[in-house]
Coordinates of C-alpha atoms and ligand atoms in Angstrom, one line a residue:
M1 CA 12.5 10.5 21.3
S2 CA 14.8 11.4 18.5
L3 CA 17.5 9.1 17.0
E4 CA 20.5 10.0 14.9
Q5 CA 19.5 9.5 11.3
K6 CA 22.4 7.2 10.5
R7 CA 22.8 3.5 9.6
I8 CA 24.9 1.7 12.3
L9 CA 26.0 -1.9 12.3
N10 CA 26.9 -2.8 15.8
T11 CA 26.5 -6.6 15.5
V12 CA 25.5 -9.0 12.8
I13 CA 21.9 -8.6 11.9
P14 CA 19.9 -10.1 13.6
G15 CA 22.2 -9.8 16.6
P16 CA 22.5 -12.0 19.7
K17 CA 19.7 -10.3 21.7
S18 CA 17.3 -10.5 18.7
A19 CA 18.3 -14.2 18.4
E20 CA 17.3 -14.8 22.0
L21 CA 13.9 -13.0 21.4
Q22 CA 13.4 -15.0 18.3
K23 CA 13.7 -18.2 20.3
R24 CA 10.9 -17.0 22.7
R25 CA 8.9 -15.9 19.7
S26 CA 9.1 -19.3 18.0
A27 CA 7.9 -20.9 21.2
A28 CA 5.0 -18.5 21.9
V29 CA 3.8 -17.1 18.6
S30 CA 1.9 -19.0 15.9
S31 CA 4.1 -20.0 12.9
G32 CA 1.3 -18.8 10.7
V33 CA 2.6 -15.3 11.5
G34 CA 5.8 -15.0 9.5
T35 CA 8.8 -12.7 9.9
M36 CA 10.9 -11.3 7.1
L37 CA 13.8 -9.9 9.2
P38 CA 14.0 -11.1 12.8
A39 CA 15.7 -8.0 14.2
F40 CA 13.6 -6.9 17.2
I41 CA 13.0 -3.2 17.3
E42 CA 13.1 -1.1 20.4
Q43 CA 12.9 2.4 19.1
A44 CA 12.3 4.2 15.8
H45 CA 12.4 7.8 14.6
G46 CA 12.3 9.4 11.1
A47 CA 13.7 6.8 8.7
I48 CA 15.7 4.8 11.3
L49 CA 14.8 1.6 13.2
K50 CA 17.0 0.8 16.2
D51 CA 17.1 -2.8 17.2
V52 CA 17.7 -4.4 20.6
D53 CA 21.4 -5.0 19.7
G54 CA 22.0 -1.3 19.0
N55 CA 22.0 -1.7 15.2
Q56 CA 20.4 1.2 13.3
L57 CA 18.6 0.2 10.2
I58 CA 17.4 2.4 7.3
D59 CA 13.7 1.7 6.9
L60 CA 12.7 1.7 3.2
G61 CA 9.6 -0.5 4.1
T62 CA 7.8 1.6 6.7
G63 CA 5.8 -1.4 7.8
I64 CA 4.5 -1.7 4.2
G65 CA 3.9 1.9 3.5
V66 CA 2.3 2.8 6.8
V67 CA 4.6 5.3 8.5
T68 CA 4.7 7.5 5.5
I69 CA 5.1 10.6 7.6
G70 CA 8.1 9.1 9.4
H71 CA 8.5 7.2 12.6
T72 CA 7.5 9.0 15.8
N73 CA 6.5 12.2 13.9
E74 CA 6.2 14.8 16.7
G75 CA 2.8 16.1 15.6
V76 CA 1.4 12.6 15.5
V77 CA 3.0 11.6 18.9
D78 CA 1.6 14.7 20.5
A79 CA -1.9 14.2 19.1
V80 CA -2.0 10.6 20.2
Q81 CA -0.7 11.4 23.7
K82 CA -3.3 14.1 24.2
Q83 CA -6.1 11.9 22.9
V84 CA -5.1 9.0 25.1
A85 CA -5.1 11.2 28.2
A86 CA -8.5 12.7 27.2
F87 CA -10.4 9.4 26.4
T88 CA -9.6 6.2 24.5
H89 CA -13.0 4.9 23.6
T90 CA -16.7 5.6 23.6
L91 CA -17.7 3.9 20.3
F92 CA -18.7 6.5 17.7
T93 CA -22.0 4.8 17.1
V94 CA -22.9 5.1 20.8
T95 CA -21.6 8.6 21.7
P96 CA -19.7 10.4 19.0
Y97 CA -16.6 12.7 19.0
E98 CA -15.3 15.5 16.8
K99 CA -12.1 13.8 15.4
Y100 CA -14.2 11.3 13.5
V101 CA -16.0 14.1 11.7
R102 CA -12.8 16.1 11.1
A103 CA -11.0 13.2 9.6
A104 CA -14.0 12.5 7.3
E105 CA -14.0 16.1 6.2
L106 CA -10.3 16.0 5.4
L107 CA -10.7 12.8 3.4
I108 CA -13.6 14.2 1.5
K109 CA -11.7 17.3 0.7
H110 CA -8.7 15.5 -0.7
S111 CA -10.0 12.3 -2.3
P112 CA -10.7 12.2 -6.1
G113 CA -14.1 13.3 -7.4
S114 CA -15.8 16.7 -7.4
F115 CA -19.2 15.2 -6.4
A116 CA -20.7 15.2 -2.9
K117 CA -18.9 12.6 -0.7
K118 CA -19.2 10.9 2.7
A119 CA -16.8 8.7 4.7
A120 CA -16.8 5.9 7.3
F121 CA -13.9 4.5 9.4
F122 CA -12.8 1.0 10.3
N123 CA -9.7 -0.8 11.6
S124 CA -7.8 -2.5 8.8
G125 CA -7.4 -2.2 5.0
A126 CA -9.2 -5.6 4.5
E127 CA -12.1 -4.3 6.6
A128 CA -12.4 -1.2 4.5
V129 CA -12.4 -3.3 1.3
E130 CA -15.1 -5.6 2.8
N131 CA -17.2 -2.6 3.8
A132 CA -16.9 -1.2 0.2
V133 CA -18.2 -4.5 -1.1
K134 CA -21.2 -4.3 1.3
I135 CA -21.9 -0.7 0.4
A136 CA -21.7 -1.3 -3.3
R137 CA -23.9 -4.4 -3.1
R138 CA -26.5 -2.5 -1.1
A139 CA -26.4 0.5 -3.5
T140 CA -26.7 -1.5 -6.6
G141 CA -28.8 -4.5 -5.5
R142 CA -26.3 -6.7 -7.3
H143 CA -24.0 -9.4 -6.0
E144 CA -21.0 -9.9 -8.3
I145 CA -17.8 -8.1 -7.8
A146 CA -14.7 -7.9 -10.1
V147 CA -11.0 -7.7 -9.2
F148 CA -7.8 -7.8 -11.3
D149 CA -5.0 -10.2 -11.8
H150 CA -2.0 -9.6 -9.5
A151 CA -4.3 -7.7 -7.1
Y152 CA -4.0 -7.9 -3.3
H153 CA -6.9 -6.8 -1.0
G154 CA -6.3 -8.5 2.4
R155 CA -6.4 -11.6 4.5
T156 CA -10.0 -11.8 5.7
S157 CA -12.3 -14.5 4.2
L158 CA -13.8 -12.3 1.5
T159 CA -10.6 -10.4 0.6
M160 CA -8.6 -13.7 0.4
A161 CA -10.9 -14.5 -2.5
M162 CA -10.2 -11.2 -4.1
N163 CA -6.4 -11.7 -4.1
F164 CA -4.7 -13.0 -7.2
K165 CA -2.2 -15.2 -5.4
A166 CA -3.7 -18.2 -3.7
H167 CA -0.4 -18.9 -1.9
P168 CA 0.3 -17.9 0.8
Y169 CA -2.9 -16.0 1.4
A170 CA -5.6 -18.7 0.9
T171 CA -3.8 -22.0 0.9
G172 CA -5.9 -24.4 2.9
F173 CA -8.2 -21.7 4.2
G174 CA -11.2 -22.4 2.0
P175 CA -14.0 -22.6 1.1
L176 CA -13.7 -19.1 -0.3
P177 CA -16.7 -16.8 -0.9
G178 CA -18.1 -16.8 -4.4
S179 CA -19.2 -14.0 -6.7
V180 CA -15.6 -12.7 -7.0
N181 CA -14.4 -12.5 -10.6
H182 CA -10.8 -12.0 -11.7
A183 CA -10.1 -9.9 -14.8
P184 CA -6.9 -9.3 -16.8
M185 CA -4.8 -6.4 -15.6
S186 CA -2.7 -3.9 -17.6
Y187 CA 0.9 -5.0 -16.9
P188 CA 3.0 -3.0 -19.4
F189 CA 6.2 -4.9 -18.7
R190 CA 4.6 -8.3 -19.4
D191 CA 1.8 -7.3 -21.8
P192 CA 2.5 -7.5 -25.6
E193 CA 4.6 -4.4 -26.5
G194 CA 2.5 -1.4 -27.6
L195 CA -0.8 -2.5 -25.9
T196 CA -2.3 0.7 -24.8
G197 CA -4.3 1.3 -21.6
E198 CA -7.5 1.5 -23.7
Q199 CA -6.8 -1.8 -25.3
A200 CA -5.9 -3.5 -22.0
A201 CA -9.2 -2.1 -20.6
A202 CA -11.1 -3.4 -23.6
R203 CA -9.6 -6.9 -22.9
A204 CA -10.8 -6.8 -19.3
I205 CA -14.2 -5.4 -20.2
T206 CA -14.8 -8.1 -22.9
Y207 CA -13.7 -10.7 -20.4
L208 CA -16.1 -9.4 -17.7
E209 CA -19.0 -9.0 -20.1
K210 CA -18.7 -12.6 -21.3
R211 CA -17.9 -14.2 -18.0
V212 CA -20.2 -12.2 -15.7
G213 CA -22.3 -9.7 -17.5
A214 CA -22.1 -5.9 -16.8
T215 CA -25.7 -5.9 -15.4
Q216 CA -24.6 -8.5 -12.7
L217 CA -21.7 -6.5 -11.4
A218 CA -22.0 -4.5 -8.2
A219 CA -18.4 -3.2 -8.1
L220 CA -15.1 -3.3 -9.8
F221 CA -12.1 -3.1 -7.4
I222 CA -8.7 -1.9 -8.6
E223 CA -5.5 -0.7 -7.0
P224 CA -4.5 2.3 -9.2
I225 CA -0.9 1.2 -8.6
Q226 CA -0.8 -2.4 -7.5
G227 CA 1.0 -2.8 -4.2
E228 CA 1.8 -6.4 -3.4
A229 CA 2.0 -7.1 -7.1
G230 CA 5.2 -5.1 -7.2
F231 CA 4.0 -1.6 -8.1
I232 CA 2.5 -2.4 -11.4
V233 CA 1.4 0.9 -12.9
P234 CA -1.3 0.3 -15.6
A235 CA -0.8 1.9 -19.0
P236 CA -2.3 5.4 -19.3
G237 CA -6.0 5.3 -20.2
F238 CA -6.6 1.9 -18.5
L239 CA -8.3 3.4 -15.4
R240 CA -10.2 6.1 -17.3
T241 CA -11.6 3.6 -19.7
L242 CA -12.7 1.2 -17.0
G243 CA -14.2 4.1 -15.0
A244 CA -16.3 5.2 -18.0
W245 CA -17.5 1.6 -18.6
C246 CA -18.5 1.3 -14.9
K247 CA -20.4 4.6 -15.1
E248 CA -22.3 3.5 -18.3
N249 CA -23.2 0.2 -16.6
G250 CA -24.1 1.3 -13.1
I251 CA -21.1 -0.5 -11.6
V252 CA -19.5 1.0 -8.5
M253 CA -15.8 1.8 -9.3
V254 CA -13.7 1.3 -6.2
A255 CA -10.1 2.4 -6.1
D256 CA -8.3 0.4 -3.4
E257 CA -5.7 3.0 -2.4
V258 CA -4.8 1.3 0.9
Q259 CA -1.1 1.2 -0.3
S260 CA -1.0 3.9 -3.0
G261 CA -2.9 6.6 -1.2
M262 CA -2.1 9.2 1.4
A263 CA 0.7 11.2 -0.2
R264 CA 2.7 8.1 -1.1
T265 CA 2.9 8.9 -4.9
G266 CA 3.2 12.7 -4.6
K267 CA -0.5 13.3 -4.8
W268 CA -3.0 12.5 -2.0
F269 CA -4.3 9.5 -4.1
A270 CA -2.7 7.7 -7.0
S271 CA -6.0 7.8 -8.8
Q272 CA -5.4 11.5 -9.3
W273 CA -2.5 10.9 -11.7
E274 CA -4.9 9.5 -14.3
E275 CA -6.8 12.4 -15.9
G276 CA -10.6 11.9 -16.2
F277 CA -10.6 9.0 -13.6
E278 CA -13.0 9.5 -10.7
P279 CA -13.6 6.3 -8.7
D280 CA -17.0 6.2 -6.9
L281 CA -15.4 4.9 -3.7
V282 CA -11.9 4.9 -2.4
T283 CA -10.5 2.6 0.4
V284 CA -7.7 3.9 2.6
A285 CA -5.7 2.5 5.5
K286 CA -1.9 2.0 5.8
G287 CA -0.4 5.6 5.6
I288 CA -3.4 7.4 7.0
A289 CA -2.6 7.5 10.7
G290 CA 1.2 7.4 11.1
G291 CA 1.2 3.8 12.3
M292 CA -2.1 3.8 14.3
P293 CA -4.6 1.2 13.1
L294 CA -7.2 3.0 11.0
S295 CA -9.0 2.5 7.7
G296 CA -11.8 4.2 5.8
V297 CA -14.1 4.3 2.8
V298 CA -14.8 7.6 1.2
G299 CA -16.8 8.3 -1.9
R300 CA -20.1 9.4 -3.5
A301 CA -22.6 10.5 -0.8
E302 CA -25.5 8.7 -2.4
I303 CA -23.6 5.4 -2.5
M304 CA -22.2 5.8 1.0
D305 CA -25.7 6.5 2.3
A306 CA -27.2 3.4 0.7
A307 CA -26.3 1.3 3.7
H308 CA -29.0 1.4 6.4
A309 CA -28.2 2.7 9.9
G310 CA -26.5 0.0 11.9
G311 CA -25.3 -1.8 8.8
L312 CA -21.7 -0.4 9.0
G313 CA -19.4 -0.1 12.0
G314 CA -17.7 -2.3 14.6
T315 CA -16.5 -1.8 18.2
F316 CA -13.1 -0.4 17.5
G317 CA -13.7 1.2 14.1
G318 CA -12.7 4.8 14.0
S319 CA -10.9 4.7 17.4
P320 CA -10.4 8.3 18.8
T321 CA -6.7 7.7 19.2
A322 CA -6.2 6.5 15.6
L323 CA -8.3 9.4 14.3
A324 CA -6.4 11.9 16.3
A325 CA -3.3 10.6 14.6
A326 CA -5.0 10.6 11.2
V327 CA -6.0 14.3 11.6
A328 CA -2.5 15.2 12.6
V329 CA -1.1 13.3 9.5
M330 CA -3.6 14.9 7.1
E331 CA -3.2 18.4 8.5
Q332 CA 0.6 18.1 7.9
F333 CA 0.0 16.8 4.4
E334 CA -2.2 19.9 3.8
Q335 CA 0.3 22.4 5.3
G336 CA 3.7 21.0 4.7
N337 CA 5.9 20.1 1.8
W338 CA 5.2 16.3 2.0
L339 CA 3.7 15.8 -1.4
N340 CA 6.6 17.4 -3.2
R341 CA 9.0 15.5 -1.1
A342 CA 7.4 12.2 -2.3
T343 CA 8.0 13.3 -5.9
E344 CA 11.6 14.3 -5.1
I345 CA 12.3 10.9 -3.4
G346 CA 10.8 9.1 -6.4
E347 CA 13.1 11.0 -8.8
L348 CA 16.2 10.3 -6.6
I349 CA 15.4 6.6 -6.3
S350 CA 14.4 6.0 -10.0
T351 CA 17.5 7.9 -11.2
R352 CA 19.8 5.7 -9.2
L353 CA 17.9 2.5 -10.1
N354 CA 17.8 3.3 -13.8
D355 CA 21.5 3.9 -13.7
M356 CA 21.9 0.5 -12.1
K357 CA 19.7 -1.0 -14.8
T358 CA 22.3 0.0 -17.5
K359 CA 25.0 -1.9 -15.5
F360 CA 23.1 -5.0 -14.3
P361 CA 21.0 -6.9 -16.9
V362 CA 19.1 -8.8 -14.2
I363 CA 17.1 -5.6 -13.7
G364 CA 14.1 -6.0 -16.1
E365 CA 12.2 -2.9 -15.1
V366 CA 12.4 0.0 -12.7
R367 CA 8.9 1.4 -12.1
G368 CA 6.6 3.3 -9.7
V369 CA 5.4 6.8 -8.9
G370 CA 6.8 9.1 -6.2
A371 CA 8.0 7.4 -3.1
M372 CA 6.7 4.0 -4.3
Q373 CA 9.5 2.5 -6.5
A374 CA 10.2 -1.1 -7.4
V375 CA 12.7 -3.2 -9.4
E376 CA 11.6 -6.3 -11.2
F377 CA 14.4 -8.9 -11.7
I378 CA 14.6 -11.2 -14.7
E379 CA 17.0 -13.7 -16.3
P380 CA 19.0 -11.4 -18.5
G381 CA 17.6 -11.1 -22.0
T382 CA 14.3 -12.7 -21.2
L383 CA 11.1 -11.9 -19.3
N384 CA 11.6 -15.0 -17.1
P385 CA 11.2 -13.9 -13.4
N386 CA 14.4 -14.1 -11.3
Q387 CA 13.4 -14.8 -7.8
A388 CA 16.9 -16.0 -6.8
V389 CA 18.3 -12.5 -7.4
S390 CA 15.4 -10.8 -5.5
D391 CA 15.9 -13.2 -2.5
A392 CA 19.7 -12.7 -2.5
M393 CA 19.3 -8.9 -2.7
L394 CA 16.9 -8.8 0.2
K395 CA 19.3 -10.9 2.3
H396 CA 22.3 -8.6 1.3
C397 CA 20.4 -5.4 2.2
H398 CA 19.0 -6.8 5.4
S399 CA 22.4 -7.9 6.7
N400 CA 23.7 -4.5 5.8
G401 CA 21.1 -2.6 7.7
V402 CA 18.6 -1.6 5.0
V403 CA 15.0 -2.8 5.4
L404 CA 13.4 -3.6 2.0
L405 CA 10.4 -5.6 1.0
N406 CA 9.8 -8.2 -1.7
A407 CA 6.7 -8.3 -3.8
G408 CA 5.3 -9.6 -7.1
T409 CA 3.2 -12.5 -8.3
Y410 CA 6.5 -14.2 -9.2
S411 CA 8.3 -13.0 -6.0
N412 CA 10.9 -11.3 -8.2
V413 CA 10.3 -7.7 -7.3
I414 CA 11.9 -5.5 -4.6
R415 CA 9.9 -2.5 -3.5
M416 CA 10.8 0.6 -1.7
L417 CA 8.4 2.6 0.4
P418 CA 10.6 5.0 2.4
P419 CA 9.2 7.5 4.9
L420 CA 8.8 11.0 3.3
S421 CA 10.9 12.4 6.2
I422 CA 14.0 10.5 4.9
S423 CA 17.1 12.7 3.9
D424 CA 18.8 12.4 0.5
E425 CA 21.9 11.4 2.3
L426 CA 20.3 8.4 4.0
L427 CA 18.5 7.4 0.7
H428 CA 21.9 7.4 -1.1
D429 CA 23.4 5.3 1.7
A430 CA 20.6 2.7 1.3
L431 CA 20.9 2.7 -2.5
D432 CA 24.7 2.3 -2.3
V433 CA 24.1 -0.8 -0.2
F434 CA 21.6 -2.0 -2.9
E435 CA 24.1 -1.3 -5.7
Q436 CA 26.9 -3.1 -3.8
G437 CA 24.6 -6.1 -3.6
L438 CA 24.0 -6.1 -7.3
A439 CA 27.8 -5.8 -7.9
S440 CA 28.6 -8.7 -5.6
L441 CA 26.0 -10.9 -7.3
S442 CA 27.4 -10.5 -10.8
Ligands
LIG1 C1 -2.4 -3.9 2.7 C2 -3.5 -3.8 1.7 C3 -4.8 -4.2 2.0 C4 -5.1 -4.9 3.4 O1 -4.9 -4.0 4.4 P1 -4.8 -4.6 5.9 O2 -4.7 -3.4 6.8 O3 -3.5 -5.4 6.0 O4 -6.0 -5.4 6.2 C5 -5.8 -4.0 1.1 N1 -5.5 -3.5 -0.1 C6 -4.3 -3.1 -0.4 C7 -4.1 -2.5 -1.8 C8 -3.2 -3.3 0.4 O5 -2.0 -2.9 0.1

């Protein structure tokens, strides 16, 4: 069902009906499951969320970069409806179906690396990361894995240990699994000025060689653009240098593209922006299936085949309905103008935000690639994180009908992950609200 692509403020946000529902929610739902903006949604289309009080919000969050293709995209809705009516479950490892194979073929075709590849499907991003760990350990016969500062990989027991931030992800949930080693990231805004990607990679490599030993490492996990960290884009050369070191030392290089992948940055995968960088494995989830729960691991055939039959899988992994959606999404990315649109959206947002940076000294940096753009707030004239501004900006935007997300190790970043179906007009409207917020703060 379509919705007028327009921001409408009908009541305060959240309105009275949402407030009633929030009371029921508080009584029935675990407080461990948080809510950022308690406006209950009853319908969505394109870039608009309509809440139960009749407010229409501009969605620059897309459920954390999931509905990249836009809410209720017709091709996706149609594919899901047809699949649900045909069959919903057999379990691919019991009796298979074509959509699983077709989705694997599409991922193989568009993921980085010119070598022979294979794929496997799961339910969530964290599950894909866990499976990549299993596969890499089986392929190398080694135990240790490495991750980067500021990284986020999920909320399961193993991925909790792979995250940089203990709070809120791991507080009180230990003991955490061992054999997870954290290495220094390239964070150009906060690294010493002039540190190149190669130098930042050398710093990480020295650290890992001393702390762990290259021969002990099964895999190195990196988000080519860090998501929850606030869209940290490593300096050019960082990924390529790490990739070469992994190759020399028999370490499986895994790009966690759960947030940065699937057309988000204007290429199928963010890894493809760094020349000469070919990760052995790539994890995908979020944007792959237009909102249906699906994740996958794709990469070098000989590594993917290292796991024994029965070693990978799960009851719901690679559900036919989610895969039907994924095929519909990927076929549209292949045929349509989606990738270019991500680049155009990135240019529009970064032009507007960089203009705001000249007027508002609380903006320390505007960064990102394609439709993945963020603002890091600081105390003017310093590098000190300014969470107060970030919090106030979120509040301002949410009350004015623009859904944005916070991020960052210091919670001082606001990130934008709009659907690629958003119009320029709607983007400008959302950015006007953002700019008014900055003006009202200063
Ligand atoms: C969201 C995310 C995950 C975890 O995905 P879930 O589907 O929430 O389990 C893993 N890695 C990255 C980079 C993510 O952004």
